[in-house]
Short mmCIF file of C-alpha atoms in Angstrom, two decimals:
data_model
loop_
_atom_site.label_atom_id
_atom_site.label_comp_id
_atom_site.label_asym_id
_atom_site.label_seq_id
_atom_site.Cartn_x
_atom_site.Cartn_y
_atom_site.Cartn_z
CA UNK A 1 -19.99 -1.83 2.12
CA UNK A 2 -18.52 -5.46 1.99
CA UNK A 3 -15.28 -6.03 0.12
CA UNK A 4 -16.95 -8.26 -2.39
CA UNK A 5 -19.40 -5.51 -3.33
CA UNK A 6 -16.51 -2.89 -3.66
CA UNK A 7 -16.66 -0.60 -6.71
CA UNK A 8 -13.41 -0.59 -8.64
CA UNK A 9 -12.63 1.73 -11.47
CA UNK A 10 -10.12 0.52 -14.17
CA UNK A 11 -8.31 3.17 -16.25
CA UNK A 12 -7.18 1.36 -19.33
CA UNK A 13 -7.42 2.08 -22.98
CA UNK A 14 -6.83 -1.36 -24.31
CA UNK A 15 -10.18 -3.09 -24.88
CA UNK A 16 -8.68 -6.59 -24.59
CA UNK A 17 -7.07 -5.81 -21.13
CA UNK A 18 -10.23 -4.05 -20.16
CA UNK A 19 -12.34 -7.09 -20.80
CA UNK A 20 -9.77 -9.45 -19.11
CA UNK A 21 -9.77 -7.35 -15.89
CA UNK A 22 -13.46 -7.04 -15.75
CA UNK A 23 -13.82 -10.90 -16.12
CA UNK A 24 -11.43 -11.37 -13.23
CA UNK A 25 -12.94 -8.86 -10.94
CA UNK A 26 -16.44 -9.86 -11.79
CA UNK A 27 -15.58 -13.54 -10.88
CA UNK A 28 -14.47 -12.27 -7.51
CA UNK A 29 -17.69 -10.45 -7.04
CA UNK A 30 -16.43 -7.00 -7.54
CA UNK A 31 -18.17 -4.19 -9.59
CA UNK A 32 -15.82 -2.72 -12.12
CA UNK A 33 -16.19 0.27 -14.25
CA UNK A 34 -13.75 0.99 -17.06
CA UNK A 35 -12.71 4.33 -18.50
CA UNK A 36 -10.16 4.80 -21.42
CA UNK A 37 -8.58 8.05 -20.60
CA UNK A 38 -7.50 10.17 -17.57
CA UNK A 39 -9.42 13.10 -18.88
CA UNK A 40 -12.58 11.11 -19.07
CA UNK A 41 -11.93 9.63 -15.67
CA UNK A 42 -11.48 13.12 -13.92
CA UNK A 43 -14.37 14.87 -15.86
CA UNK A 44 -16.86 12.17 -14.77
CA UNK A 45 -15.47 12.24 -11.12
CA UNK A 46 -15.13 8.39 -11.17
CA UNK A 47 -12.29 8.69 -8.82
CA UNK A 48 -14.64 9.96 -6.15
CA UNK A 49 -17.09 7.25 -6.70
CA UNK A 50 -15.07 4.11 -6.07
CA UNK A 51 -13.21 2.03 -3.41
CA UNK A 52 -10.18 1.50 -5.50
CA UNK A 53 -8.49 2.74 -8.78
CA UNK A 54 -6.44 0.62 -11.09
CA UNK A 55 -4.50 2.63 -13.45
CA UNK A 56 -2.48 1.81 -16.72
CA UNK A 57 0.38 4.00 -17.35
CA UNK A 58 0.54 4.27 -21.23
CA UNK A 59 -2.72 6.26 -22.06
CA UNK A 60 -3.90 8.70 -24.72
CA UNK A 61 -3.54 12.27 -23.36
CA UNK A 62 -2.72 12.32 -19.68
CA UNK A 63 -0.37 9.49 -18.71
CA UNK A 64 -1.48 7.25 -15.73
CA UNK A 65 1.33 8.75 -13.60
CA UNK A 66 -0.03 12.22 -14.16
CA UNK A 67 -3.58 11.00 -13.16
CA UNK A 68 -2.26 9.34 -9.99
CA UNK A 69 -0.35 12.45 -9.10
CA UNK A 70 -3.35 14.64 -9.59
CA UNK A 71 -5.71 12.35 -7.65
CA UNK A 72 -3.14 12.04 -4.68
CA UNK A 73 -2.98 15.89 -4.32
CA UNK A 74 -6.79 15.93 -3.62
CA UNK A 75 -7.27 12.38 -1.92
CA UNK A 76 -4.54 10.93 0.20
CA UNK A 77 -6.74 7.91 1.04
CA UNK A 78 -8.06 6.44 -2.07
CA UNK A 79 -6.24 3.09 -2.87
CA UNK A 80 -4.34 3.43 -6.20
CA UNK A 81 -2.68 0.65 -8.04
CA UNK A 82 -0.68 0.73 -11.36
CA UNK A 83 -1.41 -2.28 -13.59
CA UNK A 84 0.97 -1.61 -16.45
CA UNK A 85 3.50 -3.22 -18.79
CA UNK A 86 6.24 -0.78 -17.63
CA UNK A 87 8.54 -2.82 -15.70
CA UNK A 88 11.78 -0.97 -15.16
CA UNK A 89 12.72 -0.25 -11.68
CA UNK A 90 13.04 3.28 -12.30
CA UNK A 91 9.35 3.34 -13.65
CA UNK A 92 8.18 1.41 -10.55
CA UNK A 93 9.93 3.87 -8.18
CA UNK A 94 8.51 6.88 -10.16
CA UNK A 95 5.07 5.40 -10.04
CA UNK A 96 5.18 4.80 -6.36
CA UNK A 97 6.59 8.35 -5.73
CA UNK A 98 3.72 9.77 -7.77
CA UNK A 99 1.31 8.40 -5.01
CA UNK A 100 0.32 4.91 -5.97
CA UNK A 101 -0.03 2.32 -3.20
CA UNK A 102 0.99 -0.59 -5.25
CA UNK A 103 2.46 -1.60 -8.82
CA UNK A 104 1.61 -4.66 -10.68
CA UNK A 105 3.41 -5.49 -13.97
CA UNK A 106 1.62 -7.16 -16.81
CA UNK A 107 0.88 -9.86 -17.98
CA UNK A 108 -1.76 -9.92 -15.07
CA UNK A 109 -1.85 -13.01 -13.01
CA UNK A 110 -5.42 -13.13 -11.62
CA UNK A 111 -4.59 -14.44 -8.09
CA UNK A 112 -1.95 -11.82 -7.64
CA UNK A 113 -4.28 -8.98 -8.85
CA UNK A 114 -7.01 -10.24 -6.57
CA UNK A 115 -4.58 -10.60 -3.61
CA UNK A 116 -3.24 -7.09 -3.97
CA UNK A 117 -6.73 -5.70 -4.40
CA UNK A 118 -7.97 -7.53 -1.20
CA UNK A 119 -4.90 -6.30 0.70
CA UNK A 120 -5.64 -2.62 -0.33
CA UNK A 121 -9.45 -2.83 0.39
CA UNK A 122 -9.03 -4.27 3.91
CA UNK A 123 -6.10 -2.27 5.39
CA UNK A 124 -6.98 0.31 8.06
CA UNK A 125 -8.14 3.73 7.38
CA UNK A 126 -5.53 6.36 6.70
CA UNK A 127 -4.68 8.63 8.42
CA UNK A 128 -6.13 6.94 11.58
CA UNK A 129 -8.38 9.08 13.52
CA UNK A 130 -6.49 10.95 16.44
CA UNK A 131 -6.30 8.82 19.45
CA UNK A 132 -7.62 5.71 17.93
CA UNK A 133 -5.81 2.42 18.68
CA UNK A 134 -4.16 0.84 15.75
CA UNK A 135 -4.88 -2.81 15.60
CA UNK A 136 -3.35 -5.33 13.02
CA UNK A 137 -4.20 -9.03 13.62
CA UNK A 138 -3.06 -9.56 17.29
CA UNK A 139 -0.92 -6.26 17.45
CA UNK A 140 -2.10 -3.31 19.14
CA UNK A 141 -0.70 0.27 19.42
CA UNK A 142 -2.36 2.68 21.67
CA UNK A 143 -1.21 6.19 20.66
CA UNK A 144 -0.74 7.54 24.23
CA UNK A 145 1.16 4.61 25.40
CA UNK A 146 4.81 4.00 24.36
CA UNK A 147 4.68 0.44 23.74
CA UNK A 148 3.07 -2.32 21.45
CA UNK A 149 1.29 -5.35 22.72
CA UNK A 150 1.00 -8.60 20.94
CA UNK A 151 -2.00 -10.67 22.03
CA UNK A 152 -2.25 -8.56 25.09
CA UNK A 153 1.28 -8.78 26.11
CA UNK A 154 3.58 -5.85 25.87
CA UNK A 155 6.66 -6.42 23.69
CA UNK A 156 10.10 -4.88 24.81
CA UNK A 157 11.11 -2.52 22.25
CA UNK A 158 13.58 0.47 22.47
CA UNK A 159 12.44 4.00 21.38
CA UNK A 160 13.79 3.61 17.75
CA UNK A 161 12.15 0.12 17.33
CA UNK A 162 8.92 1.48 18.56
CA UNK A 163 8.81 4.38 16.30
CA UNK A 164 9.73 2.25 13.18
CA UNK A 165 7.12 -0.37 14.29
CA UNK A 166 4.56 2.52 14.63
CA UNK A 167 5.21 3.70 11.10
CA UNK A 168 4.71 0.08 9.79
CA UNK A 169 1.46 -0.79 11.77
CA UNK A 170 -0.17 2.71 11.22
CA UNK A 171 0.56 2.37 7.49
CA UNK A 172 -0.28 -1.32 7.18
CA UNK A 173 -0.65 -2.32 3.63
CA UNK A 174 1.04 1.03 2.40
CA UNK A 175 4.58 1.61 1.40
CA UNK A 176 6.58 3.69 3.89
CA UNK A 177 9.20 5.44 1.83
CA UNK A 178 13.07 4.63 2.99
CA UNK A 179 13.49 8.42 3.67
CA UNK A 180 10.62 8.54 6.16
CA UNK A 181 12.20 5.62 8.03
CA UNK A 182 15.63 7.26 8.09
CA UNK A 183 14.36 10.59 9.31
CA UNK A 184 12.38 8.94 12.06
CA UNK A 185 15.61 6.89 13.11
CA UNK A 186 17.63 10.09 13.11
CA UNK A 187 15.18 11.94 15.29
CA UNK A 188 15.00 9.28 17.95
CA UNK A 189 18.39 7.85 18.03
CA UNK A 190 21.53 9.38 19.52
CA UNK A 191 23.71 7.28 17.46
CA UNK A 192 23.63 6.10 13.99
CA UNK A 193 21.34 2.98 13.46
CA UNK A 194 20.98 1.08 10.20
CA UNK A 195 17.37 0.76 8.87
CA UNK A 196 17.90 -2.93 7.90
CA UNK A 197 19.22 -3.76 11.41
CA UNK A 198 16.20 -2.18 12.89
CA UNK A 199 13.75 -4.15 10.81
CA UNK A 200 15.62 -7.25 11.47
CA UNK A 201 15.05 -6.65 15.18
CA UNK A 202 11.33 -6.10 14.48
CA UNK A 203 10.97 -9.37 12.55
CA UNK A 204 12.44 -11.13 15.61
CA UNK A 205 10.82 -9.27 18.48
CA UNK A 206 7.33 -8.69 17.08
CA UNK A 207 7.33 -11.84 14.85
CA UNK A 208 6.85 -10.04 11.63
CA UNK A 209 7.67 -13.27 9.74
CA UNK A 210 5.72 -15.14 7.02
CA UNK A 211 5.11 -18.12 9.42
CA UNK A 212 3.13 -15.65 11.61
CA UNK A 213 1.10 -14.40 8.53
CA UNK A 214 2.83 -11.00 8.23
CA UNK A 215 5.96 -9.81 6.57
CA UNK A 216 7.91 -6.59 6.06
CA UNK A 217 8.43 -6.52 2.30
CA UNK A 218 11.03 -4.26 0.59
CA UNK A 219 9.57 -2.48 -2.38
CA UNK A 220 12.46 -2.12 -4.74
CA UNK A 221 14.70 0.82 -3.42
CA UNK A 222 11.73 2.93 -2.56
CA UNK A 223 10.77 1.65 0.95
CA UNK A 224 9.14 -1.02 2.98
CA UNK A 225 5.55 -2.34 3.59
CA UNK A 226 4.06 -4.47 6.31
CA UNK A 227 1.62 -6.83 4.71
CA UNK A 228 -0.09 -10.18 5.06
CA UNK A 229 2.05 -12.89 3.71
CA UNK A 230 -0.56 -14.11 1.30
CA UNK A 231 -0.51 -10.70 -0.36
#
């Protein structure tokens, strides 16, 4: 299915917001179905019939966070994004911890919403099939080979840098929690290594910089995400 034919489900109880989002998505050639409550969504099984789910937090009955947590237990791969007026950092971290892939605070800016949706819909499958090379733009990671190539040339990385880069590339477009990075560093480094210094080294060695079209973005205090700069 092409991205512009993707079916997106919107979980939103405000009719004005529903109409606004449907107009934005329709203008970008997405198909959009809307449902006003988590109970209705789950009863109809709409989360099993879409390419992406947009979720408001404040809903009648089940909260959006409860819905995301429920769906994520059953489906680790479905792209989920909050679109909500709740803007406190603690809410954002809580929403991401529940399993959301992204979090957008209202009022909705159409270009930002569409960029985030495109990033979620075009990211590699998760988890990648066993033994499958991971390719992002010019980067290639072959699971059985302990190095990463950029446009066919191997990049010199130490073991910790390689493992952190592997997390970023294999989860391209997804948030990797800080705790996951720190556990990986502790597993492969005989000495303390700061996460930020490791990410800085990767920005330099692998060119994870905006001028190359990719960036490592912090997501509040929750973690980091490798993404296209335009996202």
